[in-house]
Structure formats: structure tokens, C-alpha cells
Coordinates of C-alpha atoms in Angstrom, one line a residue:
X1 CA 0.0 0.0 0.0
X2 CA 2.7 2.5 0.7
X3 CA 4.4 1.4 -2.3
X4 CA 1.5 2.8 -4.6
X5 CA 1.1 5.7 -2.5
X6 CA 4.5 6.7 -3.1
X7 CA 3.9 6.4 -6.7
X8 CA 0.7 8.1 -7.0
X9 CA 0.9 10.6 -4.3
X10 CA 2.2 13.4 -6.2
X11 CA -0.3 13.4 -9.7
X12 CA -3.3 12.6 -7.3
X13 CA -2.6 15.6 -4.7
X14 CA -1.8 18.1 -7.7
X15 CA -4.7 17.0 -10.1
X16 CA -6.6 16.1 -7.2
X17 CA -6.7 20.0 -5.2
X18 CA -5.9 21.7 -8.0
X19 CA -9.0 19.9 -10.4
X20 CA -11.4 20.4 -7.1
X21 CA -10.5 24.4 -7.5
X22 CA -11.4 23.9 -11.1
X23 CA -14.5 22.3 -10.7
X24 CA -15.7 24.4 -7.7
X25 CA -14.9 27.8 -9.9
X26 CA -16.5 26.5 -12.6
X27 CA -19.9 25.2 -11.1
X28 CA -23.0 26.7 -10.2
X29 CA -22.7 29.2 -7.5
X30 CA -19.4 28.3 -7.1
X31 CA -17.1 31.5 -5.5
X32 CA -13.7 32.0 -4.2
X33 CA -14.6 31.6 -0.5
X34 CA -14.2 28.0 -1.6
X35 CA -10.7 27.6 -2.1
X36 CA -9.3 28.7 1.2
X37 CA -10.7 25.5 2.8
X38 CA -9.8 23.3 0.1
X39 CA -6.5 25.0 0.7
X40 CA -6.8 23.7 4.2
X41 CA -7.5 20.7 3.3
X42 CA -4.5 20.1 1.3
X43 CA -2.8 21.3 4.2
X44 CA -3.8 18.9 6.3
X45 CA -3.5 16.1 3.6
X46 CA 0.0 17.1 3.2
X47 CA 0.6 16.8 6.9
X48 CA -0.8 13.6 7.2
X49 CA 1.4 11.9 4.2
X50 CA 4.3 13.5 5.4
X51 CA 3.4 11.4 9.1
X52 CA 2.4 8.5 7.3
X53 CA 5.0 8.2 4.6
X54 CA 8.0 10.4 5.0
X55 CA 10.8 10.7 3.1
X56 CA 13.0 12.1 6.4
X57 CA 11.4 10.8 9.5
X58 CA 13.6 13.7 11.6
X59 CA 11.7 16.3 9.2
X60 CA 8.7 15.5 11.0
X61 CA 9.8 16.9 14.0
X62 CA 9.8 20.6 15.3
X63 CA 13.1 22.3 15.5
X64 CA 11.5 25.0 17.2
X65 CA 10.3 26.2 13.9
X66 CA 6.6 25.8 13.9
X67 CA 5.5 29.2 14.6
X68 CA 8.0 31.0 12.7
X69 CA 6.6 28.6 9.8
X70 CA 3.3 29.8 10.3
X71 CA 3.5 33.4 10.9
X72 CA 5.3 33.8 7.2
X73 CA 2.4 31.6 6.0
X74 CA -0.1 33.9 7.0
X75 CA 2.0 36.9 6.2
X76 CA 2.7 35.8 2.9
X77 CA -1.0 34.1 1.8
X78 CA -2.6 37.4 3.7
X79 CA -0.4 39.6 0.6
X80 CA -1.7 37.0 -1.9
X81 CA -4.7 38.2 -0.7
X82 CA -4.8 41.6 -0.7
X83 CA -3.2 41.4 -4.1
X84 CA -5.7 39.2 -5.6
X85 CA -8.6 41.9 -4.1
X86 CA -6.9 44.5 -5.7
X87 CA -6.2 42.5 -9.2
X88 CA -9.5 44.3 -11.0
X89 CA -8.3 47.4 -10.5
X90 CA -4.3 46.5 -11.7
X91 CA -6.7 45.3 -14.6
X92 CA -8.1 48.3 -15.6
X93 CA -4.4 50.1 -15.9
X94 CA -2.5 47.3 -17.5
X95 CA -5.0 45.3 -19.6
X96 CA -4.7 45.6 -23.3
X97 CA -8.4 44.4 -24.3
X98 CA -9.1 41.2 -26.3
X99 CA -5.8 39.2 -25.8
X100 CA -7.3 37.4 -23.0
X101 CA -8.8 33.8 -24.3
X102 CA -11.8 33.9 -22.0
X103 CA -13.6 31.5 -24.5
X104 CA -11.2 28.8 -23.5
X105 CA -12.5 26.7 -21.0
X106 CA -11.9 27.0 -17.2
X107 CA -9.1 24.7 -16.8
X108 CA -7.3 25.9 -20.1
X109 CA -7.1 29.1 -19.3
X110 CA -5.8 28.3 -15.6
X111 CA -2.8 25.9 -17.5
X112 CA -1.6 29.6 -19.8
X113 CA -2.0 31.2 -16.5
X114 CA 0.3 28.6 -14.7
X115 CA 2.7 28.8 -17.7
X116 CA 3.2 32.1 -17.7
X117 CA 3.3 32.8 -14.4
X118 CA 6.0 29.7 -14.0
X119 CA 8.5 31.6 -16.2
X120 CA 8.1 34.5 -15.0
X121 CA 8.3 33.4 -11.0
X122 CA 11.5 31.3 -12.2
X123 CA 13.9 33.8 -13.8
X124 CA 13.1 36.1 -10.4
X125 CA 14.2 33.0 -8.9
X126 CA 17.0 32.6 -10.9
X127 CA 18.1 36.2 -10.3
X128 CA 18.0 35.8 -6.7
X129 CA 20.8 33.6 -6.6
X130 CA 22.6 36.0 -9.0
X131 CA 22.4 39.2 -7.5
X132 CA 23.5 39.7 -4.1
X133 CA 20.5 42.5 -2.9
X134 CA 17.8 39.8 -4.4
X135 CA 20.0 37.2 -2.6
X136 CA 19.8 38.5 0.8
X137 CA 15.8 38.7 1.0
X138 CA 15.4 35.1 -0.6
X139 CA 17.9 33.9 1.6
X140 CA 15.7 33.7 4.2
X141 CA 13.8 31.1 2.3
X142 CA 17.1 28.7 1.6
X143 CA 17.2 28.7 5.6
X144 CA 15.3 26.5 6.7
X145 CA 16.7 23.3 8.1
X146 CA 14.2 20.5 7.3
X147 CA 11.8 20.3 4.5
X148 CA 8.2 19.8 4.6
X149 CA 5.5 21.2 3.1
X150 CA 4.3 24.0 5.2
X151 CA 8.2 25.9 4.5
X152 CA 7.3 26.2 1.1
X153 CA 5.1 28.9 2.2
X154 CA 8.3 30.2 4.2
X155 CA 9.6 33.6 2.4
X156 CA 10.5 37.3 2.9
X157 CA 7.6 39.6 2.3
X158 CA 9.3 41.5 0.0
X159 CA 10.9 38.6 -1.7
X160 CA 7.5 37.4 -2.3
X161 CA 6.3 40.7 -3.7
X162 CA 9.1 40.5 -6.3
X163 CA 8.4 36.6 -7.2
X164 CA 4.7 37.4 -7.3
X165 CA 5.2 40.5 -9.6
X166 CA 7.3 38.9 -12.1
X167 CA 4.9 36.2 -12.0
X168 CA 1.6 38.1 -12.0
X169 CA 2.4 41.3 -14.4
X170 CA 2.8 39.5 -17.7
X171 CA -1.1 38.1 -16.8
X172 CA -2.1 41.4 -15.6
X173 CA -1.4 43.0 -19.3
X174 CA -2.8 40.1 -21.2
X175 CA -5.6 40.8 -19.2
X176 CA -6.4 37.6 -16.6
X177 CA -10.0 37.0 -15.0
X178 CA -10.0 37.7 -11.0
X179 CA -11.5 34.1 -10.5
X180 CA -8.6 32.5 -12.9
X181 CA -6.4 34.4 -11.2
X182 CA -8.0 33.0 -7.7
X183 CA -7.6 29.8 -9.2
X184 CA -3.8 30.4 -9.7
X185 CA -3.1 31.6 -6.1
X186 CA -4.6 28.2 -5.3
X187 CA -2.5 26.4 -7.8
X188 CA 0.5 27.9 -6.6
X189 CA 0.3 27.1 -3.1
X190 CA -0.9 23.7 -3.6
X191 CA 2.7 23.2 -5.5
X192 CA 4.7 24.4 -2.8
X193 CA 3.3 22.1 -0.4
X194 CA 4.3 19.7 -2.9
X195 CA 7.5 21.1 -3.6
X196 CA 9.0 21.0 -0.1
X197 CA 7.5 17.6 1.0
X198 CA 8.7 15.4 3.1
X199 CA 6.7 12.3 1.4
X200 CA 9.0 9.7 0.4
X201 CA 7.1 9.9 -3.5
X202 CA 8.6 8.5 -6.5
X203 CA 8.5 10.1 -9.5
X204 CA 9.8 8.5 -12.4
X205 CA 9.8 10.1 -16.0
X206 CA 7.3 12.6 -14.1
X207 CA 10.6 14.0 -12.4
X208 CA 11.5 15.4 -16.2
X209 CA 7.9 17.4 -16.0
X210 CA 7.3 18.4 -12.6
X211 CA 9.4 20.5 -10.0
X212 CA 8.1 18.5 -7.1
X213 CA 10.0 17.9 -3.7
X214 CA 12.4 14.9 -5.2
X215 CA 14.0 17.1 -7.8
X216 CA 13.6 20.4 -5.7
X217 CA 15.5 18.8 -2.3
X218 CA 18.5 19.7 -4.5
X219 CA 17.8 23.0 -4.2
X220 CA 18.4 23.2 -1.1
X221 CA 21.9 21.9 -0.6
X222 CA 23.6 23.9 1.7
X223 CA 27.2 23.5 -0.9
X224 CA 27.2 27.0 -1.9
X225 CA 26.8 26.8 -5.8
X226 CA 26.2 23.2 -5.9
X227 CA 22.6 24.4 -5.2
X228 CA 21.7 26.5 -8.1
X229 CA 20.0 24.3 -9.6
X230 CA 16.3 23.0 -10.5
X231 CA 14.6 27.0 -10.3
X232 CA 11.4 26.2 -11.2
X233 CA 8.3 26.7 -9.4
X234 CA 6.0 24.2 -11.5
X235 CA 7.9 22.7 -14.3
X236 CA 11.3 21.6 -15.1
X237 CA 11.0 23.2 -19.0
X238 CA 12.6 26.6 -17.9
X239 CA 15.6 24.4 -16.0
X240 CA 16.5 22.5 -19.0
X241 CA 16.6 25.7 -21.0
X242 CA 18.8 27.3 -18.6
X243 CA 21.4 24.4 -18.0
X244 CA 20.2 24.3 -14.4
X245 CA 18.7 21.2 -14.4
X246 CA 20.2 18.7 -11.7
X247 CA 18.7 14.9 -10.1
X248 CA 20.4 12.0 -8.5
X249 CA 18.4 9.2 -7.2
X250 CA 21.3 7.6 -5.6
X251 CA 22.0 10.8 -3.2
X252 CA 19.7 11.0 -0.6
X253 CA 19.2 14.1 1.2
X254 CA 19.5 14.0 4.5
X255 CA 19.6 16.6 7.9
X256 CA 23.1 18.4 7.4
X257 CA 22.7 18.2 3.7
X258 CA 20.2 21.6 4.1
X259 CA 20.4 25.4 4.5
X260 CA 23.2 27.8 4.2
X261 CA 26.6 26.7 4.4
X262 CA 28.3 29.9 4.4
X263 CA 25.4 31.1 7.4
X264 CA 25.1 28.2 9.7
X265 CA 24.8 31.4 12.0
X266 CA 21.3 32.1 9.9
X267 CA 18.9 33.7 12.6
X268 CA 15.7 31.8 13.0
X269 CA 13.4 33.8 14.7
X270 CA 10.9 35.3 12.2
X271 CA 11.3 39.2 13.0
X272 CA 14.9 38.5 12.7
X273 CA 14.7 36.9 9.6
X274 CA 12.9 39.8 8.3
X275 CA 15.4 42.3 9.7
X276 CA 18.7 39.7 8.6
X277 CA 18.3 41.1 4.8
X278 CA 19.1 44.4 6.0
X279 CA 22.3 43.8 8.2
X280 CA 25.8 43.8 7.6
X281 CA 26.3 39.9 5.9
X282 CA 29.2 37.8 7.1
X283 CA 29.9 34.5 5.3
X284 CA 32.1 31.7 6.6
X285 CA 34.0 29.4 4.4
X286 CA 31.6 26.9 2.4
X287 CA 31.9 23.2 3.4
X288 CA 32.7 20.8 0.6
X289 CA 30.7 19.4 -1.5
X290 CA 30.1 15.5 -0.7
X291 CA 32.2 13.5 -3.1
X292 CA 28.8 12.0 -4.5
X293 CA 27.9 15.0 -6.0
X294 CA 31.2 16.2 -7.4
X295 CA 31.3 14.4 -10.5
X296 CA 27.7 16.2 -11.1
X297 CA 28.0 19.9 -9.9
X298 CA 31.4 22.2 -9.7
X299 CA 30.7 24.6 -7.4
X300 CA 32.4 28.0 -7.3
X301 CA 33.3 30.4 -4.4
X302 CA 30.7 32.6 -2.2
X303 CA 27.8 31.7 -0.9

């Protein structure tokens, strides 16, 4: 049984939260106030996989992180919100008529809205590890000790202002609906659950397609350069255009193998993560790169 769970966990909890948000929008009398219980109900989905089947049994465990993990959650989901309330009027001043393709149907127009917003979310992502000011506010993010699914949702505000922007401006011009748009905040945090899970899931070719918590783990590799790799919020497409693509099945990750090498000093308090951006930064030397991984990523200096 937990061998098919493994395998199916990841298409049925994206296709099965994400395809509820579709169907709910697209019903009868169907609203927005919907979606922040089916959010909830990922949540707690998520939660219970992660207990049930986990990929890092030591993950499971606090590490005094819990309410630092939820206070950026409802920082960061309560800007989501505002911005999705004031997404009409963004409409009206960057909307170029027409290029919208509201006669698609509900779930079509939700996949261009994913798209888009994919690429444009990844290459902010990919700057961030690029230049240093961008850097510092996403660092916060690349902190975190253990993965699971709730730290997805674990960001600077501002950080996530940029990431949403880049994401959400493209959409804005070509002139996205407010309830596709609902639909895409939905989507979005669905996959970052996903994306920072601690189920033990298995991907196979799926791993080329999706950016889901076995191909994104590597991310997180505390080696300094070794981790730029596998940007992508969704899908792995923008990754294999940018040479950034990275997966080894035979390298588990593992508690020591996260966070920031050159900051094991990172605070963890959440006002002081939100002040750290700010500060004077002082980097130690990197540790080295496990020997598994050499042969795969050459890291350079600086963190």
C-alpha cells in the first residue's frame, strides 16, 4: 500500500486539489470563498502523508520552527490576498483588451495562467541567486533546516512581492480574470506544499515534468553553488533551457545536507529573519561538497 502511495501521491494531490479548484470555480454558484478551505485541506493532507509516509522521519519533527513557519504563512498568503482583491483594478491600468482567451474553457485558461506565471516566478528566482540584494531577502527562504511542506510557504515579504510581480504582471497586461487568477493563487500554493514535502514519493519520468519535492530537495543543498540548480516553481522546461537542471536518485538528502553553508549562524526567529536582509552579511567558508555530488555539480566560491 505504501508502495503505490509513493507512486501516486504526487499526480493525485496536484490533479486532485488543483481539479477540485477547477470544478468548484466552474460550477453553479461556485465563489472564491471555496478555495481557502480546500487550501486547508491540502494542508492537512499534506501533513498527514508527510506522518504517514516520509521521506525524512527527523523532518517530522519541530526544530522549534513551527511558529515562525506559520506566521510567514499567514504573512505571505494574507499579501496574496490583498493582491488578488486588488487585481481588478491592476486590470483596468494594465490590460490591453481582447488578448485574454476567455472563451477557453476554465481549466485551459488556468494551465496559460500557470505557464506564464511559471516563467516569470523562475527567472526572479534565478536572479535571486545571482544578484547579491535579491540574494539576501530570498535567503531567508534557503534557511530552513528541514523540508516539509508547510516551508514552502516560508519567504520574505518583499521577496514574495518581487516573485509574485514577475509572475503576476505578464497576466495582468494580457488581461487575466479575478476568478482565474483566484484559481492560480490556489494552484500555486498547492505546489509548494508539494515542492517541499517530506513524502517519500517517487517520481519517475514525471521527475522530467514536474518540479516536485524529489528534484527540488537539491535546491536546497547547503554546498554553496552546488545548489543553483532546478529553479522552477511548476515545471522543469525553464531548467532545461537554462542548464540548471540537476537529479540524482542515488544521493539521498539528508539533515546536514540543508540550509546555508556559508550562514550556519542564519537567525531563526521570524522578526529577525525579516530584519537579517538588512544587516551587515558575514559569510564563513563553504563546506565541501560531498564527493557524490562532485562528478555532477562544480561549485564555485561565495555563498
Amino acid at each position: 500500500m505504501k508502495r503505490m502511495l509513493a507512486w501516486l501521491y504526487g499526480p493525485l494531490f496536484f490533479g486532485g486539489f488543483i481539479g477540485a479548484g477547477v470544478w468548484w470555480m466552474g460550477s453553479a454558484g461556485g465563489s472564491a470563498a471555496g478555495l481557502p478551505w480546500l487550501f486547508l485541506g491540502a494542508l492537512g493532507v499534506s501533513f498527514l502523508a508527510e506522518w504517514g509516509l516520509p521521506y525524512e522521519p527527523a523532518w517530522n519533527r519541530s526544530h522549534g520552527d513551527r511558529l515562525r513557519d506559520c506566521l510567514h504563512a499567514v504573512v505571505n498568503e494574507g499579501l496574496n490576498a490583498i493582491g488578488l482583491l486588488a487585481l481588478p483594478g491592476l486590470a483596468m491600468l494594465l490590460a490591453h483588451d481582447g488578448l485574454w482567451p476567455r472563451d477557453w474553457p476554465l481549466w485551459g485558461q488556468l494551465l496559460l495562467a500557470v505557464t506564464v506565471a511559471d516563467c516569470g516566478i523562475t527567472l526572479a528566482h534565478y536572479a535571486s541567486h545571482r544578484w547579491a540584494w535579491l540574494w539576501r531577502l530570498h535567503a531567508v527562504h534557503h534557511s530552513v533546516q528541514r523540508m516539509y511542506g508547510f516551508n514552502g510557504l516560508l519567504k520574505h515579504p518583499l521577496h514574495q512581492l518581487l516573485e509574485a510581480s514577475a509572475g503576476l504582471l505578464p497576466l495582468l497586461m494580457l488581461g487575466i480574470p479575478l476568478p482565474v487568477a483566484q484559481l492560480l493563487a490556489l494552484a500555486i500554493a498547492i505546489q509548494l506544499l508539494l515542492q517541499h514535502s517530506n513524502v517519500d514519493m517517487r517520481l519517475g519520468v514525471l521527475r522530467l515534468v514536474f518540479a516536485w519535492a524529489p528534484v527540488h530537495r537539491f535546491h536546497h543543498m547547503k554546498y554553496g553553488r552546488a545548489g543553483d540548480v532546478n529553479f522552477g516553481l511548476f515545471f522543469n522546461l525553464w531548467d532545461w533551457l537554462l542548464g540548471t537542471t540537476f537529479y540524482r536518485h542515488d544521493y539521498p538528502m539528508r539533515p546536514g545536507d540543508l540550509g546555508i553553508g556559508s550562514r550556519p549562524d542564519y537567525p531563526a526567529g521570524y522578526w529577525r529573519q525579516l530584519l537579517e536582509p538588512f544587516k551587515v552579511q558575514r559569510y564563513s567558508a563553504e563546506p565541501k561538497v560531498p564527493q557524490a555530488l562532485r562528478r555532477q555539480v562544480k561549485p564555485a566560491g561565495g555563498a
